[in-house]
PDB file of C-alpha atoms in Angstrom:
ATOM      1  CA  MET T   1     127.403 -17.319 129.257  1.00 73.00           C
ATOM      2  CA  LEU T   2     125.808 -20.496 128.141  1.00 72.00           C
ATOM      3  CA  TYR T   3     122.287 -20.367 127.046  1.00 76.00           C
ATOM      4  CA  ILE T   4     119.905 -23.103 126.444  1.00 78.00           C
ATOM      5  CA  GLY T   5     116.031 -23.385 125.384  1.00 80.00           C
ATOM      6  CA  THR T   6     114.037 -26.619 125.925  1.00 83.00           C
ATOM      7  CA  LEU T   7     110.523 -27.340 124.876  1.00 83.00           C
ATOM      8  CA  LEU T   8     107.975 -29.013 127.435  1.00 83.00           C
ATOM      9  CA  LEU T   9     104.626 -30.706 126.408  1.00 83.00           C
ATOM     10  CA  MET T  10     102.263 -30.338 128.910  1.00 84.00           C
ATOM     11  CA  ASP T  11      98.344 -31.362 129.423  1.00 82.00           C
ATOM     12  CA  HIS T  12      96.557 -28.434 130.746  1.00 79.00           C
ATOM     13  CA  GLU T  13      93.289 -29.811 132.544  1.00 82.00           C
ATOM     14  CA  ASP T  14      91.410 -28.042 135.156  1.00 87.00           C
ATOM     15  CA  GLY T  15      93.959 -25.311 136.206  1.00 82.00           C
ATOM     16  CA  ALA T  16      96.457 -27.998 136.964  1.00 84.00           C
ATOM     17  CA  TYR T  17      99.372 -29.043 134.342  1.00 83.00           C
ATOM     18  CA  GLN T  18     101.189 -31.773 134.197  1.00 83.00           C
ATOM     19  CA  ILE T  19     104.225 -32.918 132.009  1.00 81.00           C
ATOM     20  CA  TYR T  20     103.142 -34.914 128.888  1.00 76.00           C
ATOM     21  CA  ASP T  21     105.673 -37.823 127.578  1.00 68.00           C
ATOM     22  CA  PRO T  22     104.413 -39.177 124.547  1.00 62.00           C
ATOM     23  CA  THR T  23     106.824 -42.747 125.269  1.00 62.00           C
ATOM     24  CA  GLU T  24     103.848 -42.771 128.075  1.00 63.00           C
ATOM     25  CA  GLN T  25     101.098 -42.445 125.862  1.00 60.00           C
ATOM     26  CA  SER T  26      99.271 -45.362 124.112  1.00 60.00           C
ATOM     27  CA  GLY T  27      96.793 -44.972 121.067  1.00 61.00           C
ATOM     28  CA  ASP T  28      97.312 -44.029 117.370  1.00 58.00           C
ATOM     29  CA  ASP T  29      98.724 -41.020 117.682  1.00 59.00           C
ATOM     30  CA  TYR T  30     102.461 -42.685 117.905  1.00 55.00           C
ATOM     31  CA  ASP T  31     103.532 -45.645 116.797  1.00 56.00           C
ATOM     32  CA  ARG T  32     107.372 -44.175 118.036  1.00 54.00           C
ATOM     33  CA  VAL T  33     109.194 -41.463 119.418  1.00 53.00           C
ATOM     34  CA  ILE T  34     112.911 -40.739 117.911  1.00 53.00           C
ATOM     35  CA  TRP T  35     114.639 -38.226 119.850  1.00 52.00           C
ATOM     36  CA  ASP T  36     116.693 -35.471 118.008  1.00 50.00           C
ATOM     37  CA  SER T  37     119.988 -35.183 120.433  1.00 46.00           C
ATOM     38  CA  VAL T  38     121.901 -37.590 121.649  1.00 39.00           C
ATOM     39  CA  ALA T  39     120.825 -36.975 125.372  1.00 41.00           C
ATOM     40  CA  ARG T  40     117.425 -37.534 124.588  1.00 44.00           C
ATOM     41  CA  THR T  41     116.497 -34.136 125.304  1.00 51.00           C
ATOM     42  CA  ALA T  42     114.171 -31.443 123.589  1.00 61.00           C
ATOM     43  CA  GLU T  43     117.064 -29.134 123.699  1.00 60.00           C
ATOM     44  CA  MET T  44     117.504 -26.732 120.594  1.00 66.00           C
ATOM     45  CA  THR T  45     118.000 -28.589 117.887  1.00 65.00           C
ATOM     46  CA  TYR T  46     119.390 -25.552 115.898  1.00 69.00           C
ATOM     47  CA  SER T  47     120.838 -21.973 117.327  1.00 70.00           C
ATOM     48  CA  SER T  48     122.351 -19.369 115.918  1.00 68.00           C
ATOM     49  CA  LEU T  49     124.114 -16.008 116.691  1.00 59.00           C
ATOM     50  CA  SER T  50     123.307 -12.737 114.853  1.00 49.00           C
ATOM     51  CA  GLU T  51     127.040 -11.402 115.741  1.00 46.00           C
ATOM     52  CA  ASP T  52     130.639 -13.100 115.903  1.00 51.00           C
ATOM     53  CA  TYR T  53     129.950 -14.272 119.463  1.00 51.00           C
ATOM     54  CA  GLY T  54     130.924 -17.369 121.155  1.00 49.00           C
ATOM     55  CA  ASN T  55     132.079 -20.653 119.296  1.00 53.00           C
ATOM     56  CA  GLY T  56     129.426 -21.524 116.957  1.00 52.00           C
ATOM     57  CA  GLY T  57     127.271 -23.048 119.737  1.00 63.00           C
ATOM     58  CA  ASN T  58     124.831 -21.821 122.474  1.00 70.00           C
ATOM     59  CA  TYR T  59     127.773 -19.511 124.090  1.00 73.00           C
ATOM     60  CA  ILE T  60     128.173 -16.024 124.047  1.00 77.00           C
ATOM     61  CA  SER T  61     131.714 -15.181 125.098  1.00 75.00           C
ATOM     62  CA  SER T  62     130.491 -11.166 126.364  1.00 79.00           C
ATOM     63  CA  LEU T  63     128.515  -8.638 126.600  1.00 85.00           C
ATOM     64  CA  LYS T  64     129.239  -5.190 127.238  1.00 91.00           C
ATOM     65  CA  PRO T  65     126.993  -2.877 129.964  1.00 95.00           C
ATOM     66  CA  GLY T  66     123.589  -1.636 128.065  1.00 95.00           C
ATOM     67  CA  GLU T  67     124.876  -4.768 124.943  1.00 92.00           C
ATOM     68  CA  SER T  68     122.388  -6.816 123.755  1.00 90.00           C
ATOM     69  CA  ILE T  69     122.185  -9.510 121.155  1.00 83.00           C
ATOM     70  CA  GLN T  70     119.472 -11.598 119.662  1.00 83.00           C
ATOM     71  CA  VAL T  71     119.596 -15.577 119.976  1.00 81.00           C
ATOM     72  CA  ASN T  72     117.561 -17.361 117.305  1.00 81.00           C
ATOM     73  CA  MET T  73     116.405 -21.162 117.871  1.00 81.00           C
ATOM     74  CA  ALA T  74     114.415 -23.960 115.897  1.00 81.00           C
ATOM     75  CA  TRP T  75     113.109 -27.360 116.757  1.00 79.00           C
ATOM     76  CA  ILE T  76     111.837 -29.907 114.720  1.00 78.00           C
ATOM     77  CA  VAL T  77     108.318 -30.509 116.497  1.00 78.00           C
ATOM     78  CA  ASN T  78     104.493 -32.222 115.679  1.00 78.00           C
ATOM     79  CA  GLU T  79     102.193 -29.744 114.432  1.00 81.00           C
ATOM     80  CA  ASN T  80      99.193 -31.434 116.186  1.00 80.00           C
ATOM     81  CA  ASP T  81     101.521 -31.141 119.293  1.00 81.00           C
ATOM     82  CA  LEU T  82     101.770 -27.014 119.096  1.00 83.00           C
ATOM     83  CA  ASN T  83      98.780 -26.400 121.267  1.00 84.00           C
ATOM     84  CA  ASN T  84     100.476 -28.284 124.154  1.00 84.00           C
ATOM     85  CA  MET T  85     104.076 -26.343 123.830  1.00 85.00           C
ATOM     86  CA  TYR T  86     105.847 -24.392 125.905  1.00 86.00           C
ATOM     87  CA  LEU T  87     109.226 -23.154 126.228  1.00 86.00           C
ATOM     88  CA  ASN T  88     111.725 -22.793 129.187  1.00 85.00           C
ATOM     89  CA  LEU T  89     114.532 -20.545 128.997  1.00 83.00           C
ATOM     90  CA  ASN T  90     115.770 -20.849 132.722  1.00 80.00           C
ATOM     91  CA  GLY T  91     118.700 -22.549 131.736  1.00 75.00           C
ATOM     92  CA  ASP T  92     118.316 -25.455 133.377  1.00 76.00           C
ATOM     93  CA  GLY T  93     117.708 -27.915 130.229  1.00 71.00           C
ATOM     94  CA  ALA T  94     114.820 -29.492 132.005  1.00 73.00           C
ATOM     95  CA  ALA T  95     112.392 -31.267 130.226  1.00 72.00           C
ATOM     96  CA  TYR T  96     110.712 -33.881 131.633  1.00 72.00           C
ATOM     97  CA  GLU T  97     110.165 -32.489 134.955  1.00 77.00           C
ATOM     98  CA  PHE T  98     109.692 -29.388 136.700  1.00 80.00           C
ATOM     99  CA  SER T  99     112.597 -28.016 138.577  1.00 80.00           C
ATOM    100  CA  ASP T 100     112.541 -25.096 141.203  1.00 83.00           C
ATOM    101  CA  SER T 101     114.121 -22.703 138.791  1.00 82.00           C
ATOM    102  CA  MET T 102     111.421 -23.304 136.242  1.00 83.00           C
ATOM    103  CA  LEU T 103     108.428 -22.898 138.537  1.00 81.00           C
ATOM    104  CA  LYS T 104     109.853 -19.517 139.904  1.00 85.00           C
ATOM    105  CA  ILE T 105     110.747 -18.072 136.150  1.00 85.00           C
ATOM    106  CA  GLY T 106     107.842 -19.419 134.259  1.00 85.00           C
ATOM    107  CA  LEU T 107     107.346 -20.615 131.057  1.00 86.00           C
ATOM    108  CA  VAL T 108     106.387 -19.224 127.420  1.00 87.00           C
ATOM    109  CA  ASP T 109     103.305 -20.586 126.366  1.00 86.00           C
ATOM    110  CA  ILE T 110     104.146 -20.695 122.124  1.00 83.00           C
ATOM    111  CA  TYR T 111     100.626 -22.109 121.475  1.00 76.00           C
ATOM    112  CA  GLN T 112      99.608 -19.336 118.405  1.00 61.00           C
TER     113      GLN T 112
END
């Protein structure tokens, strides 16, 4: 079973959400944007499994009925962006556009 998490930056105004792409912004906030993966995605930088499942990556080989497993994921992010970050766990890896499955399943607001 493959698992993946991605982070989305979104602006929220008047009940509407829009995906925020820092490369399209002007001003003093960003001099440049450096992506942390080869595919230039917002996929998790670190993932670990607490059991000996999988191949050392984001793969769980099997789960028995009623069995559960904890997955830890981490990203390197700008603290200033935390209030605009949402976690996508639907498995499609979308980070720069709304997908049908993302809209159906929903996102996790990670702001603290």
